[in-house]
Short mmCIF file of N, CA and C in Angstrom, two decimals:
data_model
loop_
_atom_site.label_atom_id
_atom_site.label_comp_id
_atom_site.label_asym_id
_atom_site.label_seq_id
_atom_site.Cartn_x
_atom_site.Cartn_y
_atom_site.Cartn_z
N MET A 1 -49.34 -123.46 -65.47
CA MET A 1 -49.10 -124.67 -66.24
C MET A 1 -48.79 -124.26 -67.69
N ALA A 2 -47.81 -124.92 -68.26
CA ALA A 2 -47.44 -124.64 -69.65
C ALA A 2 -47.22 -125.95 -70.39
N ILE A 3 -47.68 -125.99 -71.62
CA ILE A 3 -47.36 -127.10 -72.50
C ILE A 3 -46.25 -126.59 -73.41
N ILE A 4 -45.14 -127.32 -73.43
CA ILE A 4 -43.94 -126.90 -74.15
C ILE A 4 -43.67 -127.88 -75.29
N LEU A 5 -43.50 -127.33 -76.49
CA LEU A 5 -43.09 -128.12 -77.65
C LEU A 5 -41.61 -127.84 -77.88
N GLY A 6 -40.79 -128.87 -77.72
CA GLY A 6 -39.36 -128.77 -78.00
C GLY A 6 -39.08 -129.37 -79.36
N VAL A 7 -38.18 -128.74 -80.12
CA VAL A 7 -37.88 -129.20 -81.47
C VAL A 7 -36.37 -129.30 -81.67
N ASP A 8 -35.94 -130.45 -82.18
CA ASP A 8 -34.56 -130.67 -82.61
C ASP A 8 -34.59 -130.72 -84.13
N PRO A 9 -34.28 -129.60 -84.78
CA PRO A 9 -34.46 -129.52 -86.23
C PRO A 9 -33.40 -130.31 -86.99
N GLY A 10 -33.81 -130.83 -88.11
CA GLY A 10 -32.91 -131.53 -89.02
C GLY A 10 -33.50 -131.51 -90.41
N SER A 11 -32.64 -131.55 -91.42
CA SER A 11 -33.15 -131.46 -92.78
C SER A 11 -33.74 -132.79 -93.27
N ARG A 12 -33.47 -133.89 -92.57
CA ARG A 12 -34.07 -135.19 -92.91
C ARG A 12 -34.96 -135.72 -91.79
N ILE A 13 -34.54 -135.49 -90.54
CA ILE A 13 -35.31 -135.93 -89.38
C ILE A 13 -35.40 -134.77 -88.41
N THR A 14 -36.60 -134.35 -88.07
CA THR A 14 -36.83 -133.32 -87.07
C THR A 14 -37.51 -133.97 -85.89
N GLY A 15 -36.83 -133.94 -84.74
CA GLY A 15 -37.40 -134.52 -83.53
C GLY A 15 -38.31 -133.52 -82.84
N TYR A 16 -39.35 -134.05 -82.18
CA TYR A 16 -40.22 -133.19 -81.38
C TYR A 16 -40.50 -133.87 -80.05
N GLY A 17 -40.70 -133.04 -79.04
CA GLY A 17 -41.03 -133.53 -77.71
C GLY A 17 -42.00 -132.57 -77.06
N ILE A 18 -43.04 -133.09 -76.44
CA ILE A 18 -44.07 -132.26 -75.83
C ILE A 18 -44.20 -132.65 -74.37
N ILE A 19 -44.07 -131.65 -73.50
CA ILE A 19 -44.21 -131.87 -72.06
C ILE A 19 -45.15 -130.84 -71.47
N ARG A 20 -45.67 -131.17 -70.29
CA ARG A 20 -46.47 -130.22 -69.51
C ARG A 20 -45.64 -129.88 -68.28
N SER A 21 -45.49 -128.59 -68.01
CA SER A 21 -44.68 -128.13 -66.88
C SER A 21 -45.53 -127.28 -65.96
N GLU A 22 -45.53 -127.64 -64.69
CA GLU A 22 -46.23 -126.86 -63.68
C GLU A 22 -45.32 -126.80 -62.46
N GLY A 23 -44.64 -125.65 -62.31
CA GLY A 23 -43.66 -125.52 -61.23
C GLY A 23 -42.54 -126.52 -61.45
N ARG A 24 -42.32 -127.35 -60.46
CA ARG A 24 -41.26 -128.37 -60.59
C ARG A 24 -41.78 -129.69 -61.15
N ARG A 25 -43.10 -129.78 -61.32
CA ARG A 25 -43.70 -131.00 -61.84
C ARG A 25 -43.69 -130.98 -63.36
N ILE A 26 -43.12 -132.01 -63.95
CA ILE A 26 -43.05 -132.11 -65.40
C ILE A 26 -43.63 -133.44 -65.82
N GLU A 27 -44.49 -133.39 -66.84
CA GLU A 27 -45.18 -134.59 -67.31
C GLU A 27 -44.95 -134.76 -68.81
N TYR A 28 -44.62 -135.98 -69.20
CA TYR A 28 -44.45 -136.33 -70.61
C TYR A 28 -45.81 -136.38 -71.28
N ILE A 29 -45.89 -135.79 -72.48
CA ILE A 29 -47.13 -135.87 -73.27
C ILE A 29 -46.91 -136.72 -74.52
N ASP A 30 -45.92 -136.36 -75.34
CA ASP A 30 -45.69 -137.09 -76.59
C ASP A 30 -44.31 -136.74 -77.13
N SER A 31 -43.82 -137.58 -78.01
CA SER A 31 -42.56 -137.30 -78.71
C SER A 31 -42.50 -138.16 -79.96
N GLY A 32 -41.61 -137.78 -80.87
CA GLY A 32 -41.44 -138.55 -82.09
C GLY A 32 -40.59 -137.79 -83.08
N CYS A 33 -40.71 -138.18 -84.32
CA CYS A 33 -39.90 -137.57 -85.38
C CYS A 33 -40.74 -137.30 -86.62
N ILE A 34 -40.42 -136.20 -87.25
CA ILE A 34 -40.96 -135.89 -88.57
C ILE A 34 -39.87 -136.30 -89.54
N ARG A 35 -40.13 -137.36 -90.29
CA ARG A 35 -39.13 -137.90 -91.23
C ARG A 35 -39.49 -137.45 -92.64
N VAL A 36 -38.57 -136.73 -93.27
CA VAL A 36 -38.86 -136.18 -94.59
C VAL A 36 -38.08 -136.87 -95.70
N GLY A 37 -37.12 -137.70 -95.36
CA GLY A 37 -36.42 -138.51 -96.34
C GLY A 37 -35.62 -137.76 -97.38
N GLU A 38 -35.68 -138.26 -98.59
CA GLU A 38 -34.81 -137.79 -99.67
C GLU A 38 -35.50 -136.85 -100.66
N LYS A 39 -36.57 -136.21 -100.25
CA LYS A 39 -37.27 -135.27 -101.14
C LYS A 39 -36.35 -134.08 -101.46
N VAL A 40 -36.76 -133.28 -102.44
CA VAL A 40 -36.01 -132.05 -102.71
C VAL A 40 -36.19 -131.14 -101.49
N MET A 41 -35.25 -130.22 -101.30
CA MET A 41 -35.22 -129.41 -100.08
C MET A 41 -36.51 -128.64 -99.84
N SER A 42 -37.09 -128.06 -100.86
CA SER A 42 -38.32 -127.29 -100.67
C SER A 42 -39.44 -128.17 -100.13
N GLU A 43 -39.52 -129.41 -100.58
CA GLU A 43 -40.55 -130.33 -100.09
C GLU A 43 -40.27 -130.77 -98.66
N ARG A 44 -38.99 -130.92 -98.32
CA ARG A 44 -38.63 -131.27 -96.94
C ARG A 44 -39.04 -130.15 -95.98
N LEU A 45 -38.74 -128.91 -96.37
CA LEU A 45 -39.07 -127.76 -95.52
C LEU A 45 -40.58 -127.64 -95.35
N GLN A 46 -41.31 -127.88 -96.42
CA GLN A 46 -42.77 -127.84 -96.36
C GLN A 46 -43.29 -128.93 -95.41
N ALA A 47 -42.69 -130.13 -95.47
CA ALA A 47 -43.12 -131.23 -94.60
C ALA A 47 -42.84 -130.91 -93.13
N ILE A 48 -41.70 -130.28 -92.84
CA ILE A 48 -41.37 -129.88 -91.46
C ILE A 48 -42.40 -128.85 -90.99
N PHE A 49 -42.63 -127.83 -91.81
CA PHE A 49 -43.59 -126.77 -91.47
C PHE A 49 -44.96 -127.36 -91.17
N HIS A 50 -45.47 -128.19 -92.07
CA HIS A 50 -46.82 -128.75 -91.90
C HIS A 50 -46.88 -129.78 -90.77
N GLY A 51 -45.82 -130.56 -90.62
CA GLY A 51 -45.79 -131.53 -89.53
C GLY A 51 -45.88 -130.86 -88.17
N LEU A 52 -45.12 -129.78 -88.00
CA LEU A 52 -45.18 -129.05 -86.74
C LEU A 52 -46.51 -128.31 -86.57
N ALA A 53 -47.03 -127.76 -87.66
CA ALA A 53 -48.33 -127.09 -87.59
C ALA A 53 -49.42 -128.06 -87.13
N THR A 54 -49.35 -129.29 -87.61
CA THR A 54 -50.31 -130.32 -87.20
C THR A 54 -50.18 -130.61 -85.70
N LEU A 55 -48.92 -130.76 -85.22
CA LEU A 55 -48.70 -131.01 -83.79
C LEU A 55 -49.19 -129.83 -82.94
N ILE A 56 -48.92 -128.63 -83.40
CA ILE A 56 -49.36 -127.43 -82.67
C ILE A 56 -50.89 -127.40 -82.61
N GLY A 57 -51.54 -127.73 -83.69
CA GLY A 57 -53.00 -127.78 -83.70
C GLY A 57 -53.56 -128.84 -82.78
N GLU A 58 -52.89 -129.97 -82.72
CA GLU A 58 -53.37 -131.09 -81.90
C GLU A 58 -53.14 -130.87 -80.41
N TYR A 59 -51.94 -130.42 -80.03
CA TYR A 59 -51.57 -130.34 -78.62
C TYR A 59 -51.70 -128.94 -78.01
N ARG A 60 -51.85 -127.91 -78.83
CA ARG A 60 -52.02 -126.54 -78.36
C ARG A 60 -50.96 -126.12 -77.34
N PRO A 61 -49.67 -126.20 -77.69
CA PRO A 61 -48.63 -125.78 -76.74
C PRO A 61 -48.69 -124.27 -76.48
N ASP A 62 -48.15 -123.88 -75.32
CA ASP A 62 -48.06 -122.47 -74.94
C ASP A 62 -46.69 -121.90 -75.28
N GLN A 63 -45.69 -122.77 -75.36
CA GLN A 63 -44.31 -122.36 -75.55
C GLN A 63 -43.67 -123.23 -76.63
N PHE A 64 -42.68 -122.67 -77.31
CA PHE A 64 -41.96 -123.37 -78.37
C PHE A 64 -40.47 -123.16 -78.11
N ALA A 65 -39.72 -124.23 -78.00
CA ALA A 65 -38.28 -124.15 -77.76
C ALA A 65 -37.55 -124.94 -78.84
N ILE A 66 -36.46 -124.37 -79.33
CA ILE A 66 -35.71 -124.98 -80.42
C ILE A 66 -34.22 -124.80 -80.18
N GLU A 67 -33.44 -125.73 -80.71
CA GLU A 67 -31.99 -125.64 -80.57
C GLU A 67 -31.44 -124.61 -81.55
N GLN A 68 -30.47 -123.82 -81.08
CA GLN A 68 -29.81 -122.84 -81.92
C GLN A 68 -28.91 -123.55 -82.94
N VAL A 69 -28.59 -122.84 -84.00
CA VAL A 69 -27.67 -123.37 -85.02
C VAL A 69 -26.27 -123.43 -84.44
N PHE A 70 -25.60 -124.51 -84.70
CA PHE A 70 -24.18 -124.59 -84.37
C PHE A 70 -23.43 -124.67 -85.68
N MET A 71 -22.20 -124.22 -85.70
CA MET A 71 -21.43 -124.24 -86.94
C MET A 71 -20.84 -125.62 -87.15
N ALA A 72 -21.37 -126.33 -88.09
CA ALA A 72 -20.88 -127.67 -88.42
C ALA A 72 -19.60 -127.55 -89.25
N ARG A 73 -18.93 -128.65 -89.40
CA ARG A 73 -17.71 -128.66 -90.22
C ARG A 73 -18.05 -128.41 -91.68
N ASN A 74 -19.21 -128.87 -92.09
CA ASN A 74 -19.64 -128.75 -93.47
C ASN A 74 -20.61 -127.57 -93.61
N PRO A 75 -20.21 -126.51 -94.29
CA PRO A 75 -21.09 -125.33 -94.42
C PRO A 75 -22.43 -125.66 -95.08
N ASP A 76 -22.45 -126.59 -96.02
CA ASP A 76 -23.70 -126.98 -96.67
C ASP A 76 -24.66 -127.59 -95.66
N SER A 77 -24.15 -128.41 -94.75
CA SER A 77 -24.99 -129.00 -93.70
C SER A 77 -25.54 -127.93 -92.78
N ALA A 78 -24.71 -126.96 -92.43
CA ALA A 78 -25.16 -125.87 -91.56
C ALA A 78 -26.26 -125.06 -92.23
N LEU A 79 -26.14 -124.81 -93.52
CA LEU A 79 -27.18 -124.07 -94.24
C LEU A 79 -28.49 -124.85 -94.26
N LYS A 80 -28.43 -126.14 -94.52
CA LYS A 80 -29.65 -126.97 -94.54
C LYS A 80 -30.30 -127.00 -93.16
N LEU A 81 -29.48 -127.11 -92.12
CA LEU A 81 -30.01 -127.10 -90.76
C LEU A 81 -30.69 -125.77 -90.47
N GLY A 82 -30.07 -124.68 -90.90
CA GLY A 82 -30.66 -123.36 -90.72
C GLY A 82 -32.00 -123.23 -91.42
N GLN A 83 -32.11 -123.81 -92.60
CA GLN A 83 -33.37 -123.77 -93.33
C GLN A 83 -34.45 -124.58 -92.61
N ALA A 84 -34.07 -125.74 -92.07
CA ALA A 84 -35.02 -126.56 -91.31
C ALA A 84 -35.49 -125.82 -90.06
N ARG A 85 -34.55 -125.16 -89.38
CA ARG A 85 -34.91 -124.35 -88.21
C ARG A 85 -35.89 -123.25 -88.61
N GLY A 86 -35.61 -122.61 -89.74
CA GLY A 86 -36.48 -121.54 -90.21
C GLY A 86 -37.90 -122.02 -90.45
N ALA A 87 -38.04 -123.17 -91.09
CA ALA A 87 -39.38 -123.73 -91.34
C ALA A 87 -40.09 -124.00 -90.01
N ALA A 88 -39.35 -124.54 -89.04
CA ALA A 88 -39.94 -124.83 -87.73
C ALA A 88 -40.34 -123.56 -87.00
N ILE A 89 -39.48 -122.55 -87.03
CA ILE A 89 -39.76 -121.29 -86.35
C ILE A 89 -40.96 -120.58 -86.97
N VAL A 90 -41.05 -120.59 -88.29
CA VAL A 90 -42.20 -119.95 -88.95
C VAL A 90 -43.49 -120.69 -88.60
N SER A 91 -43.43 -122.00 -88.50
CA SER A 91 -44.62 -122.77 -88.11
C SER A 91 -45.10 -122.32 -86.73
N ALA A 92 -44.16 -122.18 -85.80
CA ALA A 92 -44.51 -121.72 -84.44
C ALA A 92 -45.02 -120.29 -84.47
N ALA A 93 -44.32 -119.41 -85.19
CA ALA A 93 -44.70 -118.00 -85.24
C ALA A 93 -46.08 -117.82 -85.86
N ASN A 94 -46.40 -118.60 -86.89
CA ASN A 94 -47.72 -118.51 -87.51
C ASN A 94 -48.84 -118.89 -86.55
N SER A 95 -48.50 -119.68 -85.55
CA SER A 95 -49.48 -120.10 -84.55
C SER A 95 -49.49 -119.17 -83.34
N GLY A 96 -48.66 -118.13 -83.38
CA GLY A 96 -48.62 -117.17 -82.28
C GLY A 96 -47.83 -117.62 -81.08
N LEU A 97 -47.00 -118.65 -81.24
CA LEU A 97 -46.21 -119.14 -80.11
C LEU A 97 -44.94 -118.32 -79.92
N PRO A 98 -44.59 -118.02 -78.66
CA PRO A 98 -43.29 -117.40 -78.42
C PRO A 98 -42.19 -118.43 -78.70
N VAL A 99 -41.13 -117.99 -79.34
CA VAL A 99 -40.03 -118.89 -79.72
C VAL A 99 -38.84 -118.64 -78.80
N HIS A 100 -38.33 -119.71 -78.21
CA HIS A 100 -37.18 -119.64 -77.31
C HIS A 100 -36.08 -120.53 -77.89
N GLU A 101 -34.86 -120.02 -77.90
CA GLU A 101 -33.74 -120.75 -78.50
C GLU A 101 -32.69 -121.05 -77.44
N TYR A 102 -32.12 -122.25 -77.51
CA TYR A 102 -31.09 -122.68 -76.56
C TYR A 102 -29.95 -123.35 -77.32
N SER A 103 -28.74 -123.12 -76.87
CA SER A 103 -27.59 -123.79 -77.47
C SER A 103 -27.56 -125.25 -77.02
N ALA A 104 -26.89 -126.07 -77.78
CA ALA A 104 -26.76 -127.49 -77.42
C ALA A 104 -26.11 -127.63 -76.05
N ARG A 105 -25.13 -126.78 -75.76
CA ARG A 105 -24.44 -126.81 -74.46
C ARG A 105 -25.42 -126.49 -73.32
N GLN A 106 -26.28 -125.48 -73.52
CA GLN A 106 -27.27 -125.13 -72.49
C GLN A 106 -28.23 -126.30 -72.24
N VAL A 107 -28.67 -126.94 -73.31
CA VAL A 107 -29.61 -128.06 -73.18
C VAL A 107 -28.97 -129.21 -72.41
N LYS A 108 -27.76 -129.57 -72.80
CA LYS A 108 -27.06 -130.68 -72.12
C LYS A 108 -26.79 -130.35 -70.67
N GLN A 109 -26.41 -129.11 -70.39
CA GLN A 109 -26.16 -128.67 -69.01
C GLN A 109 -27.43 -128.79 -68.17
N ALA A 110 -28.55 -128.37 -68.73
CA ALA A 110 -29.82 -128.39 -67.99
C ALA A 110 -30.31 -129.81 -67.71
N VAL A 111 -30.07 -130.73 -68.65
CA VAL A 111 -30.63 -132.08 -68.53
C VAL A 111 -29.65 -133.07 -67.91
N VAL A 112 -28.39 -133.00 -68.32
CA VAL A 112 -27.40 -133.98 -67.86
C VAL A 112 -26.53 -133.42 -66.73
N GLY A 113 -26.32 -132.10 -66.75
CA GLY A 113 -25.46 -131.49 -65.74
C GLY A 113 -24.09 -131.15 -66.25
N LYS A 114 -23.83 -131.51 -67.51
CA LYS A 114 -22.56 -131.10 -68.13
C LYS A 114 -22.79 -130.83 -69.61
N GLY A 115 -22.22 -129.73 -70.07
CA GLY A 115 -22.45 -129.27 -71.43
C GLY A 115 -21.85 -130.12 -72.51
N GLY A 116 -20.93 -131.01 -72.16
CA GLY A 116 -20.29 -131.86 -73.15
C GLY A 116 -20.85 -133.27 -73.19
N ALA A 117 -22.05 -133.47 -72.67
CA ALA A 117 -22.65 -134.81 -72.62
C ALA A 117 -22.88 -135.36 -74.03
N ASP A 118 -22.83 -136.70 -74.14
CA ASP A 118 -23.10 -137.31 -75.44
C ASP A 118 -24.58 -137.69 -75.56
N LYS A 119 -24.96 -138.14 -76.76
CA LYS A 119 -26.37 -138.45 -77.04
C LYS A 119 -26.93 -139.53 -76.11
N ALA A 120 -26.13 -140.54 -75.81
CA ALA A 120 -26.59 -141.62 -74.93
C ALA A 120 -26.90 -141.09 -73.53
N GLN A 121 -26.09 -140.17 -73.04
CA GLN A 121 -26.32 -139.59 -71.72
C GLN A 121 -27.61 -138.76 -71.72
N VAL A 122 -27.83 -138.01 -72.80
CA VAL A 122 -29.05 -137.21 -72.91
C VAL A 122 -30.26 -138.14 -72.93
N GLN A 123 -30.21 -139.19 -73.73
CA GLN A 123 -31.32 -140.15 -73.79
C GLN A 123 -31.61 -140.74 -72.41
N HIS A 124 -30.56 -141.16 -71.72
CA HIS A 124 -30.72 -141.76 -70.39
C HIS A 124 -31.38 -140.79 -69.41
N MET A 125 -30.91 -139.55 -69.39
CA MET A 125 -31.45 -138.57 -68.44
C MET A 125 -32.88 -138.16 -68.80
N VAL A 126 -33.18 -138.05 -70.08
CA VAL A 126 -34.55 -137.74 -70.49
C VAL A 126 -35.48 -138.87 -70.02
N GLN A 127 -35.06 -140.10 -70.22
CA GLN A 127 -35.85 -141.24 -69.78
C GLN A 127 -36.08 -141.19 -68.26
N ALA A 128 -35.01 -140.91 -67.51
CA ALA A 128 -35.11 -140.86 -66.06
C ALA A 128 -35.96 -139.68 -65.57
N LEU A 129 -35.72 -138.49 -66.12
CA LEU A 129 -36.44 -137.29 -65.68
C LEU A 129 -37.93 -137.36 -65.96
N LEU A 130 -38.30 -138.00 -67.07
CA LEU A 130 -39.71 -138.08 -67.45
C LEU A 130 -40.38 -139.39 -67.05
N GLY A 131 -39.60 -140.30 -66.43
CA GLY A 131 -40.16 -141.57 -65.98
C GLY A 131 -40.65 -142.44 -67.11
N LEU A 132 -39.93 -142.43 -68.24
CA LEU A 132 -40.33 -143.23 -69.41
C LEU A 132 -39.91 -144.68 -69.24
N SER A 133 -40.67 -145.60 -69.77
CA SER A 133 -40.36 -147.02 -69.64
C SER A 133 -39.20 -147.45 -70.53
N ARG A 134 -38.92 -146.67 -71.59
CA ARG A 134 -37.78 -146.97 -72.45
C ARG A 134 -37.17 -145.67 -72.97
N LYS A 135 -35.95 -145.78 -73.48
CA LYS A 135 -35.28 -144.59 -74.01
C LYS A 135 -35.97 -144.14 -75.29
N PRO A 136 -36.22 -142.84 -75.41
CA PRO A 136 -36.80 -142.35 -76.67
C PRO A 136 -35.75 -142.38 -77.78
N GLN A 137 -36.20 -142.40 -79.02
CA GLN A 137 -35.31 -142.32 -80.17
C GLN A 137 -34.44 -141.08 -80.00
N ALA A 138 -33.23 -141.08 -80.53
CA ALA A 138 -32.23 -140.02 -80.28
C ALA A 138 -32.75 -138.63 -80.62
N ASP A 139 -33.37 -138.43 -81.77
CA ASP A 139 -33.84 -137.10 -82.16
C ASP A 139 -35.01 -136.66 -81.28
N ALA A 140 -35.88 -137.58 -80.92
CA ALA A 140 -36.99 -137.26 -80.02
C ALA A 140 -36.46 -136.94 -78.62
N ALA A 141 -35.44 -137.68 -78.17
CA ALA A 141 -34.83 -137.41 -76.86
C ALA A 141 -34.21 -136.02 -76.84
N ASP A 142 -33.55 -135.63 -77.92
CA ASP A 142 -32.96 -134.29 -78.00
C ASP A 142 -34.06 -133.22 -77.92
N ALA A 143 -35.17 -133.45 -78.60
CA ALA A 143 -36.28 -132.50 -78.57
C ALA A 143 -36.89 -132.42 -77.17
N LEU A 144 -37.06 -133.56 -76.52
CA LEU A 144 -37.56 -133.55 -75.14
C LEU A 144 -36.58 -132.83 -74.22
N ALA A 145 -35.29 -133.01 -74.46
CA ALA A 145 -34.27 -132.32 -73.66
C ALA A 145 -34.38 -130.81 -73.84
N ILE A 146 -34.66 -130.36 -75.05
CA ILE A 146 -34.83 -128.92 -75.32
C ILE A 146 -36.06 -128.42 -74.56
N ALA A 147 -37.15 -129.17 -74.58
CA ALA A 147 -38.36 -128.79 -73.83
C ALA A 147 -38.07 -128.75 -72.33
N LEU A 148 -37.33 -129.74 -71.82
CA LEU A 148 -36.97 -129.77 -70.41
C LEU A 148 -36.08 -128.58 -70.04
N CYS A 149 -35.14 -128.25 -70.91
CA CYS A 149 -34.28 -127.09 -70.68
C CYS A 149 -35.14 -125.83 -70.55
N HIS A 150 -36.09 -125.67 -71.44
CA HIS A 150 -36.96 -124.50 -71.38
C HIS A 150 -37.78 -124.50 -70.09
N ALA A 151 -38.29 -125.64 -69.70
CA ALA A 151 -39.06 -125.72 -68.45
C ALA A 151 -38.18 -125.32 -67.26
N HIS A 152 -36.94 -125.80 -67.25
CA HIS A 152 -36.03 -125.45 -66.15
C HIS A 152 -35.69 -123.97 -66.15
N MET A 153 -35.49 -123.41 -67.35
CA MET A 153 -35.20 -121.98 -67.45
C MET A 153 -36.40 -121.16 -66.96
N ASN A 154 -37.60 -121.55 -67.35
CA ASN A 154 -38.81 -120.85 -66.89
C ASN A 154 -38.94 -120.93 -65.38
N ALA A 155 -38.71 -122.11 -64.82
CA ALA A 155 -38.81 -122.29 -63.38
C ALA A 155 -37.79 -121.40 -62.66
N GLY A 156 -36.59 -121.28 -63.22
CA GLY A 156 -35.56 -120.43 -62.62
C GLY A 156 -35.93 -118.97 -62.70
N ILE A 157 -36.49 -118.54 -63.83
CA ILE A 157 -36.93 -117.15 -64.00
C ILE A 157 -38.03 -116.83 -63.00
N LEU A 158 -38.98 -117.75 -62.86
CA LEU A 158 -40.10 -117.52 -61.94
C LEU A 158 -39.62 -117.48 -60.49
N LYS A 159 -38.64 -118.32 -60.16
CA LYS A 159 -38.10 -118.34 -58.81
C LYS A 159 -37.43 -117.01 -58.48
N VAL A 160 -36.62 -116.51 -59.41
CA VAL A 160 -35.94 -115.24 -59.21
C VAL A 160 -36.95 -114.09 -59.11
N ALA A 161 -38.03 -114.19 -59.89
CA ALA A 161 -39.03 -113.12 -59.95
C ALA A 161 -40.01 -113.16 -58.79
N GLY A 162 -39.96 -114.17 -57.97
CA GLY A 162 -40.86 -114.23 -56.84
C GLY A 162 -41.84 -115.38 -56.86
N GLY A 163 -41.82 -116.18 -57.94
CA GLY A 163 -42.60 -117.41 -57.98
C GLY A 163 -44.08 -117.26 -58.21
N GLU A 164 -44.55 -116.13 -58.59
CA GLU A 164 -45.99 -115.96 -58.79
C GLU A 164 -46.41 -116.10 -60.25
N GLY A 165 -45.57 -116.68 -61.08
CA GLY A 165 -45.96 -116.89 -62.46
C GLY A 165 -45.66 -115.71 -63.36
N ARG A 166 -45.00 -114.69 -62.83
CA ARG A 166 -44.65 -113.52 -63.64
C ARG A 166 -43.23 -113.10 -63.34
N ALA A 167 -42.53 -112.75 -64.37
CA ALA A 167 -41.18 -112.21 -64.18
C ALA A 167 -41.30 -110.73 -63.83
N ARG A 168 -40.21 -110.13 -63.38
CA ARG A 168 -40.22 -108.69 -63.11
C ARG A 168 -40.74 -107.94 -64.32
N GLY A 169 -41.54 -106.96 -64.06
CA GLY A 169 -42.11 -106.19 -65.16
C GLY A 169 -43.32 -106.86 -65.78
N GLY A 170 -43.70 -108.04 -65.30
CA GLY A 170 -44.92 -108.69 -65.73
C GLY A 170 -44.80 -109.61 -66.92
N ARG A 171 -43.62 -109.78 -67.50
CA ARG A 171 -43.52 -110.67 -68.65
C ARG A 171 -42.15 -111.33 -68.69
N VAL A 172 -42.10 -112.50 -69.28
CA VAL A 172 -40.85 -113.22 -69.45
C VAL A 172 -40.22 -112.77 -70.76
N ARG A 173 -39.00 -112.35 -70.71
CA ARG A 173 -38.31 -111.88 -71.91
C ARG A 173 -37.95 -113.05 -72.79
N GLN A 174 -38.25 -112.97 -74.07
CA GLN A 174 -37.88 -114.03 -75.01
C GLN A 174 -36.42 -113.91 -75.34
N GLN A 175 -35.80 -115.05 -75.57
CA GLN A 175 -34.38 -115.06 -75.93
C GLN A 175 -34.19 -114.96 -77.39
#
């Protein structure tokens, strides 16, 4: 059994999603957003770091999954996103969590079945896969999708390795 914290980083809104994964059984635990608003960048990064540290302390996840940086049209936006990712990754690393990174295409492929899916499709599939009564907010849905992607990747690794909870060589390689 693993508790997975998925994070969709953003410099103003960072989505988070927490699931429990045991084999093919996946259970929703919590999701939401860390909203940092219009503060100066250093204060936003601090809020992301502390917000995730609080969640890690409360839910005690075993795994941490985050979306990789994509090159946006605006270099300034890409830099801010990278800084938000960095704050999130350091929060996980300080707690001793292994960090796993997935591209947006990998996440969409794992959850929707096609790498070019739009946000509405991701929200719909997250709602369906987790049996939620309503669609989660877009950033929280993306974070849950990242957690689901990691759960699916772990299940695939375990299946290839023989299904006994260990990959070949006794450990799962971090990406």
